Short mmCIF file of C-alpha atoms in Angstrom, two decimals:
data_model
loop_
_atom_site.label_atom_id
_atom_site.label_comp_id
_atom_site.label_asym_id
_atom_site.label_seq_id
_atom_site.Cartn_x
_atom_site.Cartn_y
_atom_site.Cartn_z
CA MET S 238 0.00 0.00 0.00
CA ILE S 239 1.16 3.51 -0.82
CA LEU S 240 0.02 6.25 1.56
CA SER S 241 -0.68 9.69 0.07
CA VAL S 242 -0.18 12.49 2.61
CA SER S 243 -1.92 14.33 0.95
CA ARG S 244 -3.31 15.62 -2.34
CA ARG S 245 -6.16 17.18 -0.35
CA THR S 246 -4.24 19.34 2.12
CA ASP S 247 -0.72 20.18 3.34
CA ILE S 248 -0.21 17.85 6.29
CA PRO S 249 3.58 18.44 6.58
CA ALA S 250 2.95 22.19 6.88
CA PHE S 251 -0.05 22.28 9.23
CA TYR S 252 -0.95 18.89 10.69
CA GLY S 253 2.34 17.21 11.49
CA ASP S 254 1.53 16.51 15.15
CA TRP S 255 -1.68 14.77 14.09
CA PHE S 256 0.16 12.67 11.51
CA TYR S 257 2.88 11.51 13.88
CA GLN S 258 0.28 10.63 16.50
CA ARG S 259 -1.41 8.43 13.90
CA ILE S 260 1.91 6.74 13.19
CA ARG S 261 2.44 6.08 16.89
CA GLU S 262 -1.06 4.62 17.32
CA GLY S 263 -0.74 2.59 14.12
CA PHE S 264 -3.97 3.56 12.37
CA VAL S 265 -5.84 6.48 10.83
CA GLU S 266 -9.48 7.10 9.94
CA VAL S 267 -10.53 8.87 6.72
CA ARG S 268 -13.89 10.27 5.70
CA ASN S 269 -15.11 9.41 2.23
CA PRO S 270 -15.08 12.79 0.44
CA VAL S 271 -18.26 11.87 -1.47
CA ASN S 272 -20.19 10.36 1.45
CA GLN S 273 -19.00 12.05 4.64
CA ARG S 274 -20.71 9.50 6.89
CA GLN S 275 -18.60 6.65 5.54
CA ILE S 276 -15.29 6.32 7.34
CA SER S 277 -12.45 3.91 6.62
CA ARG S 278 -9.99 2.77 9.26
CA ILE S 279 -6.55 2.25 7.73
CA ILE S 280 -3.74 0.33 9.39
CA LEU S 281 -0.40 2.16 9.20
CA SER S 282 1.95 -0.70 9.98
CA PRO S 283 5.29 -0.44 8.10
CA GLU S 284 4.71 -4.07 7.12
CA VAL S 285 1.85 -3.01 4.82
CA VAL S 286 2.94 0.55 3.88
CA GLU S 287 5.46 0.27 1.05
CA CYS S 288 5.91 4.04 0.83
CA ILE S 289 4.55 7.35 2.10
CA VAL S 290 4.29 10.19 -0.43
CA PHE S 291 4.18 13.62 1.20
CA TRP S 292 2.76 16.62 -0.69
CA THR S 293 3.73 20.05 0.62
CA LYS S 294 4.52 23.67 -0.11
CA ASN S 295 6.49 24.23 3.07
CA PRO S 296 7.00 21.46 5.65
CA SER S 297 7.36 22.80 9.16
CA GLN S 298 10.67 22.49 10.97
CA ARG S 299 8.92 20.45 13.64
CA PHE S 300 7.66 18.03 11.00
CA MET S 301 11.11 17.59 9.45
CA GLU S 302 12.76 17.04 12.83
CA LYS S 303 10.37 14.15 13.52
CA LEU S 304 11.15 12.32 10.27
CA ARG S 305 13.66 10.29 12.28
CA LEU S 306 10.66 8.52 13.84
CA LEU S 307 9.69 7.22 10.40
CA ASP S 308 13.28 6.15 9.76
CA THR S 309 13.45 4.33 13.07
CA LEU S 310 10.20 2.47 12.41
CA GLY S 311 11.29 1.46 8.91
CA TYR S 312 9.00 3.57 6.72
CA LEU S 313 10.10 4.63 3.23
CA TYR S 314 8.98 8.07 2.08
CA TYR S 315 9.60 10.86 -0.37
CA PHE S 316 8.26 14.38 -0.93
CA GLN S 317 6.41 16.18 -3.70
CA PHE S 318 7.46 19.76 -2.86
CA THR S 319 5.67 22.58 -4.71
CA LEU S 320 7.70 25.74 -5.19
CA THR S 321 6.57 28.41 -7.65
CA ALA S 322 7.25 32.10 -8.15
CA TYR S 323 3.72 33.25 -7.32
CA ASP S 324 3.30 36.01 -4.76
CA ALA S 325 0.99 36.41 -1.77
CA LEU S 326 -1.93 37.52 -3.92
CA ILE S 327 -1.94 34.04 -5.42
CA GLU S 328 -0.48 31.82 -2.67
CA ARG S 329 -1.89 33.80 0.20
CA THR S 330 -0.10 32.36 3.24
CA VAL S 331 2.88 30.56 1.71
CA PRO S 332 6.02 32.04 3.34
CA ASP S 333 8.57 34.16 1.50
CA LYS S 334 10.06 32.05 -1.28
CA LYS S 335 13.63 32.58 -0.06
CA LEU S 336 12.62 30.89 3.20
CA VAL S 337 10.90 28.08 1.28
CA LEU S 338 14.03 27.58 -0.84
CA GLN S 339 16.05 27.28 2.34
CA THR S 340 13.60 24.68 3.68
CA PHE S 341 13.75 22.71 0.41
CA ARG S 342 17.55 22.59 0.50
CA GLU S 343 17.56 21.62 4.16
CA LEU S 344 15.11 18.77 3.54
CA SER S 345 17.15 17.57 0.56
CA GLU S 346 20.34 17.52 2.60
CA LYS S 347 18.54 15.64 5.36
CA ILE S 348 16.92 12.84 3.35
CA GLY S 349 18.63 12.89 -0.06
CA LYS S 350 17.87 14.76 -3.27
CA GLU S 351 16.29 11.73 -4.94
CA LYS S 352 13.54 11.85 -2.30
CA VAL S 353 12.57 15.50 -2.84
CA ILE S 354 10.70 16.11 -6.11
CA TRP S 355 10.31 19.74 -7.12
CA ARG S 356 6.87 20.72 -8.46
CA TYR S 357 6.46 23.92 -10.47
CA ASP S 358 2.69 23.91 -10.79
CA PRO S 359 0.11 24.91 -11.71
CA ILE S 360 1.33 27.09 -14.57
CA PHE S 361 -1.07 29.81 -15.72
CA ILE S 362 -0.72 33.15 -17.46
CA SER S 363 -1.97 36.62 -16.57
CA GLU S 364 -0.80 40.22 -16.98
CA ARG S 365 1.74 39.72 -14.20
CA TYR S 366 2.66 36.10 -14.97
CA THR S 367 3.57 36.02 -18.64
CA ILE S 368 5.49 33.19 -20.30
CA ALA S 369 8.64 35.31 -20.17
CA GLN S 370 8.13 35.84 -16.42
CA HIS S 371 7.67 32.10 -15.88
CA VAL S 372 10.91 31.39 -17.72
CA ARG S 373 12.82 33.94 -15.63
CA SER S 374 11.30 32.64 -12.40
CA PHE S 375 11.89 29.02 -13.33
CA GLU S 376 15.56 29.70 -14.07
CA TYR S 377 16.03 31.48 -10.76
CA LEU S 378 14.46 28.62 -8.81
CA ALA S 379 16.30 26.01 -10.89
CA SER S 380 19.63 27.68 -10.18
CA GLU S 381 18.85 27.74 -6.46
CA LEU S 382 17.76 24.08 -6.42
CA SER S 383 20.47 22.66 -8.67
CA GLY S 384 22.06 19.74 -6.83
CA TYR S 385 19.12 19.48 -4.42
CA THR S 386 16.69 17.53 -6.62
CA ASP S 387 16.82 15.12 -9.54
CA THR S 388 13.34 15.79 -10.94
CA CYS S 389 10.96 18.68 -11.57
CA ILE S 390 7.29 18.07 -12.35
CA ILE S 391 5.27 20.73 -14.15
CA SER S 392 1.56 20.99 -14.88
CA PHE S 393 -0.80 23.54 -16.38
CA ILE S 394 -3.75 25.00 -14.53
CA ASP S 395 -7.18 23.36 -14.62
CA MET S 396 -10.01 25.90 -14.41
CA TYR S 397 -12.29 24.22 -11.90
CA ARG S 398 -15.72 25.83 -11.69
CA HIS S 399 -15.63 26.48 -7.94
CA ILE S 400 -12.46 28.60 -8.21
CA GLY S 401 -13.49 30.45 -11.37
CA ASN S 402 -14.42 33.76 -9.72
CA GLN S 403 -11.18 34.17 -7.80
CA LEU S 404 -9.13 33.26 -10.87
CA ALA S 405 -11.10 35.72 -12.97
CA ALA S 406 -10.42 38.46 -10.40
CA GLU S 407 -6.71 38.10 -11.16
CA ASN S 408 -7.36 37.63 -14.90
CA ILE S 409 -5.78 34.18 -14.76
CA ARG S 410 -6.00 32.19 -17.99
CA GLU S 411 -5.17 28.75 -19.28
CA LEU S 412 -2.36 28.29 -21.77
CA SER S 413 -2.94 27.36 -25.39
CA ALA S 414 -1.16 24.34 -26.86
CA ASP S 415 1.36 26.67 -28.52
CA GLN S 416 2.05 28.38 -25.21
CA MET S 417 2.49 25.02 -23.45
CA ASN S 418 4.99 24.04 -26.13
CA GLU S 419 6.84 27.33 -25.64
CA ILE S 420 7.06 26.67 -21.90
CA GLY S 421 8.20 23.10 -22.53
CA ARG S 422 10.91 24.21 -24.96
CA SER S 423 12.28 26.90 -22.63
CA PHE S 424 12.07 24.84 -19.44
CA SER S 425 13.79 21.85 -21.05
CA VAL S 426 16.84 23.96 -21.89
CA LEU S 427 17.02 25.12 -18.27
CA ALA S 428 16.52 21.61 -16.89
CA GLU S 429 19.51 20.43 -18.92
CA LYS S 430 21.54 23.43 -17.80
CA TYR S 431 20.84 22.78 -14.12
CA ASN S 432 20.95 18.98 -14.37
CA PHE S 433 17.54 17.61 -13.54
CA LYS S 434 14.79 15.71 -15.36
CA LEU S 435 11.49 17.32 -16.35
CA GLU S 436 8.13 15.52 -16.29
CA THR S 437 4.51 16.60 -16.65
CA CYS S 438 1.70 15.82 -14.22
CA CYS S 439 -1.65 14.65 -15.60
CA GLU S 440 -1.29 16.39 -18.97
CA SER S 441 -2.56 15.18 -22.33
CA ILE S 442 -0.16 17.37 -24.29
CA ASP S 443 2.90 15.56 -25.62
CA LEU S 444 6.17 17.36 -24.81
CA ASP S 445 8.38 14.36 -25.50
CA ARG S 446 10.31 16.14 -28.24
CA PHE S 447 11.66 18.45 -25.56
CA GLY S 448 12.72 15.51 -23.41
CA ILE S 449 9.76 15.99 -21.05
CA GLU S 450 8.06 12.70 -20.17
CA HIS S 451 4.57 12.06 -18.79
CA GLY S 452 5.26 11.71 -15.09
CA HIS S 453 4.13 9.56 -12.19
CA CYS S 454 3.85 11.66 -9.02
CA ILE S 455 3.11 8.55 -6.99
CA ASP S 456 5.85 6.70 -8.77
CA GLY S 457 6.29 2.95 -8.59
CA ARG S 458 9.58 3.19 -10.47
CA LEU S 459 11.03 5.51 -7.84
CA ILE S 460 9.71 3.37 -5.00
CA ASN S 461 11.33 0.28 -6.48
CA ARG S 462 14.64 2.12 -6.83
CA LEU S 463 14.50 3.35 -3.25
CA THR S 464 13.55 -0.04 -1.82
CA GLY S 465 15.73 -2.14 -4.11
CA ARG S 466 12.68 -4.37 -4.68
CA GLN S 467 10.37 -4.97 -7.63
CA PHE S 468 6.81 -4.29 -6.51
CA LEU S 469 4.00 -4.63 -9.03
CA PHE S 470 2.07 -1.38 -8.85
CA LYS S 471 -1.24 -0.70 -10.61
CA LYS S 472 -2.45 2.54 -12.16
CA ASP S 473 -4.82 4.47 -9.91
CA LYS S 474 -8.24 4.16 -11.57
CA THR S 475 -9.73 6.85 -9.33
CA GLN S 476 -7.55 9.53 -10.95
CA ARG S 477 -7.99 11.17 -14.34
CA LYS S 478 -7.10 9.28 -17.52
CA GLU S 479 -3.92 11.30 -18.06
CA CYS S 480 -2.68 10.60 -14.51
CA GLY S 481 0.20 8.13 -14.34
CA CYS S 482 0.11 7.65 -10.57
CA CYS S 483 0.06 4.26 -8.89
CA THR S 484 -2.85 3.28 -6.66
CA SER S 485 -2.65 4.87 -3.22
CA ILE S 486 -4.77 5.72 -0.18
CA ASP S 487 -5.08 9.42 0.64
CA ILE S 488 -5.51 10.28 4.31
CA GLY S 489 -6.20 14.00 3.94
CA ALA S 490 -9.38 16.07 4.04
CA TYR S 491 -10.63 18.72 1.65
CA ASN S 492 -11.18 22.33 2.76
CA THR S 493 -8.43 22.20 5.39
CA CYS S 494 -5.32 23.65 3.69
CA LEU S 495 -4.33 26.92 5.31
CA HIS S 496 -2.16 28.11 2.41
CA ASN S 497 -5.38 29.38 0.77
CA CYS S 498 -3.92 29.49 -2.75
CA ILE S 499 -6.51 30.93 -5.11
CA TYR S 500 -5.96 28.19 -7.72
CA CYS S 501 -6.43 25.29 -5.26
CA TYR S 502 -8.93 22.62 -6.31
CA ALA S 503 -9.04 21.17 -2.78
CA ASN S 504 -10.52 24.22 -1.05
CA ARG S 505 -13.85 25.94 -1.56
CA GLY S 506 -12.79 29.31 -0.20
CA ALA S 507 -11.26 30.75 2.96
CA CYS S 508 -14.53 30.52 4.90
CA SER S 509 -14.74 26.76 4.33
CA VAL S 510 -11.14 26.33 5.44
CA GLU S 511 -11.65 28.42 8.57
CA LYS S 512 -14.67 26.29 9.49
CA ASN S 513 -12.99 22.94 8.83
CA SER S 514 -9.35 23.35 9.82
CA ASN S 515 -9.63 22.91 13.59
CA CYS S 516 -7.51 19.83 14.30
CA ASN S 517 -7.44 17.67 17.40
CA PRO S 518 -4.10 15.81 17.27
CA ALA S 519 -5.62 12.97 19.31
CA SER S 520 -8.46 12.33 16.86
CA PRO S 521 -8.03 9.49 14.36
CA LEU S 522 -9.76 11.75 11.81
CA LEU S 523 -8.07 14.83 10.37
CA CYS S 524 -9.95 17.99 11.42
CA SER S 525 -12.96 15.94 12.45
CA GLU S 526 -14.39 13.77 15.22
CA LEU S 527 -16.25 10.49 14.96
CA GLN S 528 -20.04 10.96 15.24
CA SER S 529 -22.68 8.45 16.31
CA SER S 530 -24.21 8.59 12.82
CA ASP S 531 -20.91 7.70 11.12
CA LYS S 532 -20.35 4.25 9.67
CA LEU S 533 -16.84 3.00 10.41
CA THR S 534 -15.35 0.21 8.30
CA ASP S 535 -11.94 -1.45 8.50
CA ARG S 536 -10.26 -1.15 5.12
CA ASN S 537 -8.69 -4.31 3.78
CA MET S 538 -4.97 -3.61 3.74
CA THR S 539 -2.66 -5.64 1.52
CA CYS S 540 0.96 -5.28 0.51
CA CYS S 541 1.81 -4.76 -3.13
CA GLU S 542 2.93 -7.94 -4.85
CA SER S 543 6.56 -8.39 -5.72
CA ALA S 544 7.62 -9.43 -9.20
CA ALA S 545 9.58 -12.64 -9.51
CA PRO S 546 13.30 -11.96 -10.11
CA GLU S 547 14.46 -12.40 -13.66
CA LEU S 548 16.57 -15.48 -14.34
CA PHE S 549 19.70 -15.10 -16.47
#
């Protein structure tokens, strides 16, 4: 089993104490995002968790200091670390990017650059964020992160209906296919210059001619390299067709990320986040408590199968 922590919120930034308490107690409970009364109990034993994938914009120092607990218990993990050039009008509570760069480098030095994947996403255009500005910003960040990561994942913005008004207020627009190709061409030159691989996340556009592959954010290939084993991972059927991720279990909750980025698909506005983000570290549920009307079910947990070794 691969544990996703989390596409729905930034647990390393805001809910680290809750997460580590769940690790200590050996289980977590997760509300079904479609039917809130259905709750799954998930066992967190390192015997059934092949890998933990953390998603974050700025892991707290306290969270990073406690990673040694995961090492001691035998968990494997890596980070998807989003770092863009957007300012506080777009990423409202993300700290100053120089501080985030420092945190990225510190994390990379602590756990190894192969376990910290840089995400430059989502990419959109506006009066302030032109293609030329993206190229300048990407080169600055790439120069600062050179030697601290092996891979950068890019993606282009999806205009979800529930965030349309706030995007329109900043005149944020999607890129055309020609503009995506222009970004791909420019970024690929910089990736080669600063010595890392570029991949796309959940994109139908083909940028292969620029050396940019379709990526796998929850990446079975990387997990096999890190473990030295050959697990057989399956594509996650719950994700979009273009998504290359392996099947995982996400333990986060929507409407709880306190970064309040205006492009975020996982939040429905600051008011929803304020209402839902109160977290009791002792609760098995993130930002929630078990109610008498809830239906709790133990999820069947199985290890991924290992491929038979090749015979020569």
